[in-house]
Amino acid sequence: FKLMAMMVSSDASADASHTALAMASYRSILVEKEGALDIVTLNRPDRLNALSRQMVEELSHYFGGLREDYQTRVVILRGAGRGFCAGLDLQGDSNGDLTKKSAGHEKSGHESELSKTLLGQRRFSNVMRKMREALQPIIALVHGAATGAGFGIALAADVRLVTPQAKMNVAMFKMGTTGGDMAISYFLPRLCGLSVA
């Protein structure tokens, strides 16, 4: 029994050091550890925390690692600055980045616009999937804008605490991209009922 406890302890410390190393390399999210609590901040306040490819990859990495993180018991997810998350960054230097292939995953020839769009949507939806697979409860602190994929991220949390000034919006309906609505059509009816959603 003592040997097994030592093995679990050494695995947990290895996981913690790996997580700390990864957190130090995050550039668009901040992860603060306070005992068994992780405070994850979407940290692009100049863009209302709009999602860039880098932020999506960092969120995916962080939430994907929670299944093996035995030190963290609760996660608080919040946005820096005036809003929670304005969805996809359509104007920044990340415009279109979510549809590009990762290194080592390039296909020969040209891909259709549809397949590029679907690839970008898959990257988004993987964040929500990993959030739901996490064993730790995730509490979203929503203020200001929570639109599009940002609204989807808020809905994917286990608990949402929302300020009266919060604005939630699904603008992708107006753009005709509802087929990849980042799980909003899944979560919203289950959270507030079909007639309200």
CSV table of C-alpha atoms in Angstrom, one decimal:
chain,number,residue,atom,x,y,z
A,1,PHE,CA,0.0,0.0,0.0
A,2,LYS,CA,2.8,2.4,0.8
A,3,LEU,CA,4.5,1.7,-2.5
A,4,MET,CA,1.3,2.5,-4.4
A,5,ALA,CA,0.8,5.7,-2.4
A,6,MET,CA,4.4,6.7,-3.3
A,7,MET,CA,3.8,6.0,-7.0
A,8,VAL,CA,0.6,8.1,-7.0
A,9,SER,CA,2.4,10.9,-5.2
A,10,SER,CA,5.3,10.9,-7.7
A,11,ASP,CA,2.9,10.7,-10.6
A,12,ALA,CA,0.9,13.7,-9.1
A,13,SER,CA,4.1,15.7,-8.7
A,14,ALA,CA,5.2,14.9,-12.2
A,15,ASP,CA,1.7,16.0,-13.5
A,16,ALA,CA,1.9,19.2,-11.5
A,17,SER,CA,5.4,20.1,-12.8
A,18,HIS,CA,4.3,19.3,-16.4
A,19,THR,CA,1.2,21.4,-15.9
A,20,ALA,CA,3.2,24.3,-14.4
A,21,LEU,CA,5.6,24.2,-17.3
A,22,ALA,CA,2.8,24.3,-19.8
A,23,MET,CA,1.0,27.1,-18.0
A,24,ALA,CA,4.2,29.2,-18.1
A,25,SER,CA,4.1,28.9,-21.9
A,26,TYR,CA,0.5,30.1,-22.3
A,27,ARG,CA,0.3,33.5,-23.9
A,28,SER,CA,-3.4,34.2,-24.4
A,29,ILE,CA,-4.8,32.6,-21.2
A,30,LEU,CA,-3.5,33.0,-17.6
A,31,VAL,CA,-3.7,30.1,-15.2
A,32,GLU,CA,-3.4,31.0,-11.5
A,33,LYS,CA,-3.2,28.2,-8.9
A,34,GLU,CA,-4.5,28.8,-5.4
A,35,GLY,CA,-4.3,25.5,-3.6
A,36,ALA,CA,-6.8,23.1,-5.3
A,37,LEU,CA,-8.4,26.0,-7.2
A,38,ASP,CA,-7.4,27.0,-10.8
A,39,ILE,CA,-8.4,30.5,-12.0
A,40,VAL,CA,-8.3,30.5,-15.8
A,41,THR,CA,-8.5,34.0,-17.4
A,42,LEU,CA,-9.1,34.6,-21.1
A,43,ASN,CA,-6.4,37.2,-21.5
A,44,ARG,CA,-6.9,39.3,-24.7
A,45,PRO,CA,-8.8,42.2,-23.2
A,46,ASP,CA,-7.9,44.5,-26.1
A,47,ARG,CA,-10.0,42.2,-28.4
A,48,LEU,CA,-12.7,41.5,-25.7
A,49,ASN,CA,-11.0,38.1,-25.3
A,50,ALA,CA,-12.0,37.1,-28.8
A,51,LEU,CA,-10.8,33.6,-29.7
A,52,SER,CA,-7.6,33.3,-31.7
A,53,ARG,CA,-6.1,30.0,-32.9
A,54,GLN,CA,-3.6,30.3,-30.1
A,55,MET,CA,-6.2,30.8,-27.4
A,56,VAL,CA,-8.3,27.9,-28.7
A,57,GLU,CA,-5.2,25.6,-28.7
A,58,GLU,CA,-4.2,26.8,-25.2
A,59,LEU,CA,-7.8,26.2,-23.8
A,60,SER,CA,-7.8,22.8,-25.5
A,61,HIS,CA,-4.5,21.9,-23.9
A,62,TYR,CA,-5.5,23.1,-20.5
A,63,PHE,CA,-8.9,21.5,-20.3
A,64,GLY,CA,-7.5,18.3,-21.9
A,65,GLY,CA,-4.9,18.0,-19.1
A,66,LEU,CA,-7.5,18.3,-16.3
A,67,ARG,CA,-8.4,14.6,-16.5
A,68,GLU,CA,-4.9,13.8,-15.3
A,69,ASP,CA,-4.6,16.7,-12.9
A,70,TYR,CA,-5.3,15.3,-9.4
A,71,GLN,CA,-4.3,18.5,-7.7
A,72,THR,CA,-7.0,20.7,-9.1
A,73,ARG,CA,-10.5,20.4,-7.6
A,74,VAL,CA,-12.3,23.4,-9.0
A,75,VAL,CA,-11.8,25.7,-12.1
A,76,ILE,CA,-13.0,29.3,-12.3
A,77,LEU,CA,-13.1,30.6,-15.9
A,78,ARG,CA,-13.3,34.3,-16.5
A,79,GLY,CA,-12.4,37.0,-19.0
A,80,ALA,CA,-10.0,39.9,-18.5
A,81,GLY,CA,-11.2,43.4,-19.1
A,82,ARG,CA,-14.7,44.5,-20.2
A,83,GLY,CA,-16.1,41.1,-21.4
A,84,PHE,CA,-16.0,37.4,-21.0
A,85,CYS,CA,-15.4,36.4,-24.7
A,86,ALA,CA,-16.6,38.0,-27.9
A,87,GLY,CA,-16.4,34.8,-29.9
A,88,LEU,CA,-14.1,34.3,-32.9
A,89,ASP,CA,-11.7,37.1,-33.6
A,90,LEU,CA,-12.8,38.1,-37.1
A,91,GLN,CA,-10.6,41.2,-37.5
A,92,GLY,CA,-7.3,40.4,-35.7
A,93,ASP,CA,-4.2,38.7,-37.1
A,94,SER,CA,-5.9,35.4,-36.2
A,95,ASN,CA,-8.6,35.8,-38.8
A,96,GLY,CA,-8.7,32.5,-40.6
A,97,ASP,CA,-6.0,30.9,-38.3
A,98,LEU,CA,-8.4,28.4,-36.9
A,99,THR,CA,-8.8,26.8,-40.3
A,100,LYS,CA,-5.1,26.3,-41.0
A,101,LYS,CA,-3.6,22.9,-40.6
A,102,SER,CA,-1.3,22.4,-37.6
A,103,ALA,CA,2.4,21.6,-38.4
A,104,GLY,CA,2.7,18.0,-39.6
A,105,HIS,CA,-1.0,17.8,-40.6
A,106,GLU,CA,-0.8,19.4,-44.1
A,107,LYS,CA,-2.6,17.8,-47.0
A,108,SER,CA,-1.3,18.0,-50.5
A,109,GLY,CA,-3.5,19.9,-52.9
A,110,HIS,CA,-6.2,22.5,-52.1
A,111,GLU,CA,-8.8,22.0,-49.5
A,112,SER,CA,-12.3,23.3,-50.0
A,113,GLU,CA,-13.5,26.2,-48.0
A,114,LEU,CA,-16.1,23.9,-46.4
A,115,SER,CA,-13.5,21.5,-45.1
A,116,LYS,CA,-11.4,24.4,-43.7
A,117,THR,CA,-14.5,25.8,-42.0
A,118,LEU,CA,-15.3,22.4,-40.5
A,119,LEU,CA,-11.7,22.0,-39.3
A,120,GLY,CA,-12.0,25.4,-37.5
A,121,GLN,CA,-15.3,24.4,-36.0
A,122,ARG,CA,-13.8,21.1,-34.8
A,123,ARG,CA,-11.0,23.0,-33.0
A,124,PHE,CA,-13.7,25.1,-31.2
A,125,SER,CA,-15.9,22.2,-30.3
A,126,ASN,CA,-12.9,20.2,-28.9
A,127,VAL,CA,-12.6,22.9,-26.2
A,128,MET,CA,-16.2,22.4,-25.2
A,129,ARG,CA,-15.9,18.6,-25.3
A,130,LYS,CA,-12.8,18.7,-23.1
A,131,MET,CA,-14.5,21.0,-20.6
A,132,ARG,CA,-17.4,18.5,-20.3
A,133,GLU,CA,-15.0,15.6,-19.9
A,134,ALA,CA,-13.1,17.3,-17.0
A,135,LEU,CA,-13.8,15.7,-13.6
A,136,GLN,CA,-13.5,19.1,-11.9
A,137,PRO,CA,-16.5,21.5,-11.8
A,138,ILE,CA,-15.9,24.5,-14.0
A,139,ILE,CA,-17.5,27.8,-12.9
A,140,ALA,CA,-17.8,30.5,-15.6
A,141,LEU,CA,-17.8,34.1,-14.3
A,142,VAL,CA,-19.6,35.9,-17.2
A,143,HIS,CA,-19.5,39.7,-17.6
A,144,GLY,CA,-19.9,42.0,-20.6
A,145,ALA,CA,-19.9,40.2,-23.9
A,146,ALA,CA,-20.4,36.4,-24.2
A,147,THR,CA,-21.1,35.9,-27.9
A,148,GLY,CA,-20.8,33.2,-30.4
A,149,ALA,CA,-18.2,30.6,-29.3
A,150,GLY,CA,-17.7,32.7,-26.1
A,151,PHE,CA,-21.4,32.0,-25.3
A,152,GLY,CA,-20.8,28.3,-26.1
A,153,ILE,CA,-17.8,28.2,-23.7
A,154,ALA,CA,-20.0,29.8,-21.0
A,155,LEU,CA,-22.7,27.2,-21.6
A,156,ALA,CA,-20.2,24.3,-21.5
A,157,ALA,CA,-19.2,25.3,-17.9
A,158,ASP,CA,-20.9,23.4,-15.1
A,159,VAL,CA,-22.0,26.6,-13.3
A,160,ARG,CA,-22.4,30.1,-14.7
A,161,LEU,CA,-22.4,33.2,-12.5
A,162,VAL,CA,-23.6,36.1,-14.7
A,163,THR,CA,-23.5,39.9,-14.0
A,164,PRO,CA,-26.6,42.0,-14.8
A,165,GLN,CA,-24.5,43.8,-17.5
A,166,ALA,CA,-23.7,40.6,-19.4
A,167,LYS,CA,-24.8,40.4,-23.0
A,168,MET,CA,-25.2,36.9,-24.6
A,169,ASN,CA,-25.6,36.6,-28.3
A,170,VAL,CA,-25.6,34.0,-31.1
A,171,ALA,CA,-24.6,36.3,-34.0
A,172,MET,CA,-23.6,33.2,-36.1
A,173,PHE,CA,-27.3,32.7,-36.9
A,174,LYS,CA,-27.2,35.9,-38.9
A,175,MET,CA,-24.1,34.8,-40.7
A,176,GLY,CA,-25.6,31.4,-41.7
A,177,THR,CA,-23.0,29.3,-39.8
A,178,THR,CA,-25.5,27.6,-37.4
A,179,GLY,CA,-24.4,24.1,-38.4
A,180,GLY,CA,-21.3,24.6,-36.3
A,181,ASP,CA,-22.7,26.6,-33.5
A,182,MET,CA,-20.1,25.5,-30.9
A,183,ALA,CA,-22.6,23.3,-29.0
A,184,ILE,CA,-25.0,26.2,-28.3
A,185,SER,CA,-27.9,24.3,-29.9
A,186,TYR,CA,-27.0,21.3,-27.7
A,187,PHE,CA,-26.5,23.1,-24.3
A,188,LEU,CA,-29.1,25.9,-24.5
A,189,PRO,CA,-32.3,23.8,-24.6
A,190,ARG,CA,-30.9,21.5,-21.9
A,191,LEU,CA,-30.2,24.4,-19.6
A,192,CYS,CA,-33.3,26.6,-20.1
A,193,GLY,CA,-35.8,24.4,-21.9
A,194,LEU,CA,-36.6,24.1,-25.6
A,195,SER,CA,-39.4,26.8,-25.6
A,196,VAL,CA,-37.0,29.4,-24.1
A,197,ALA,CA,-34.0,28.5,-26.2
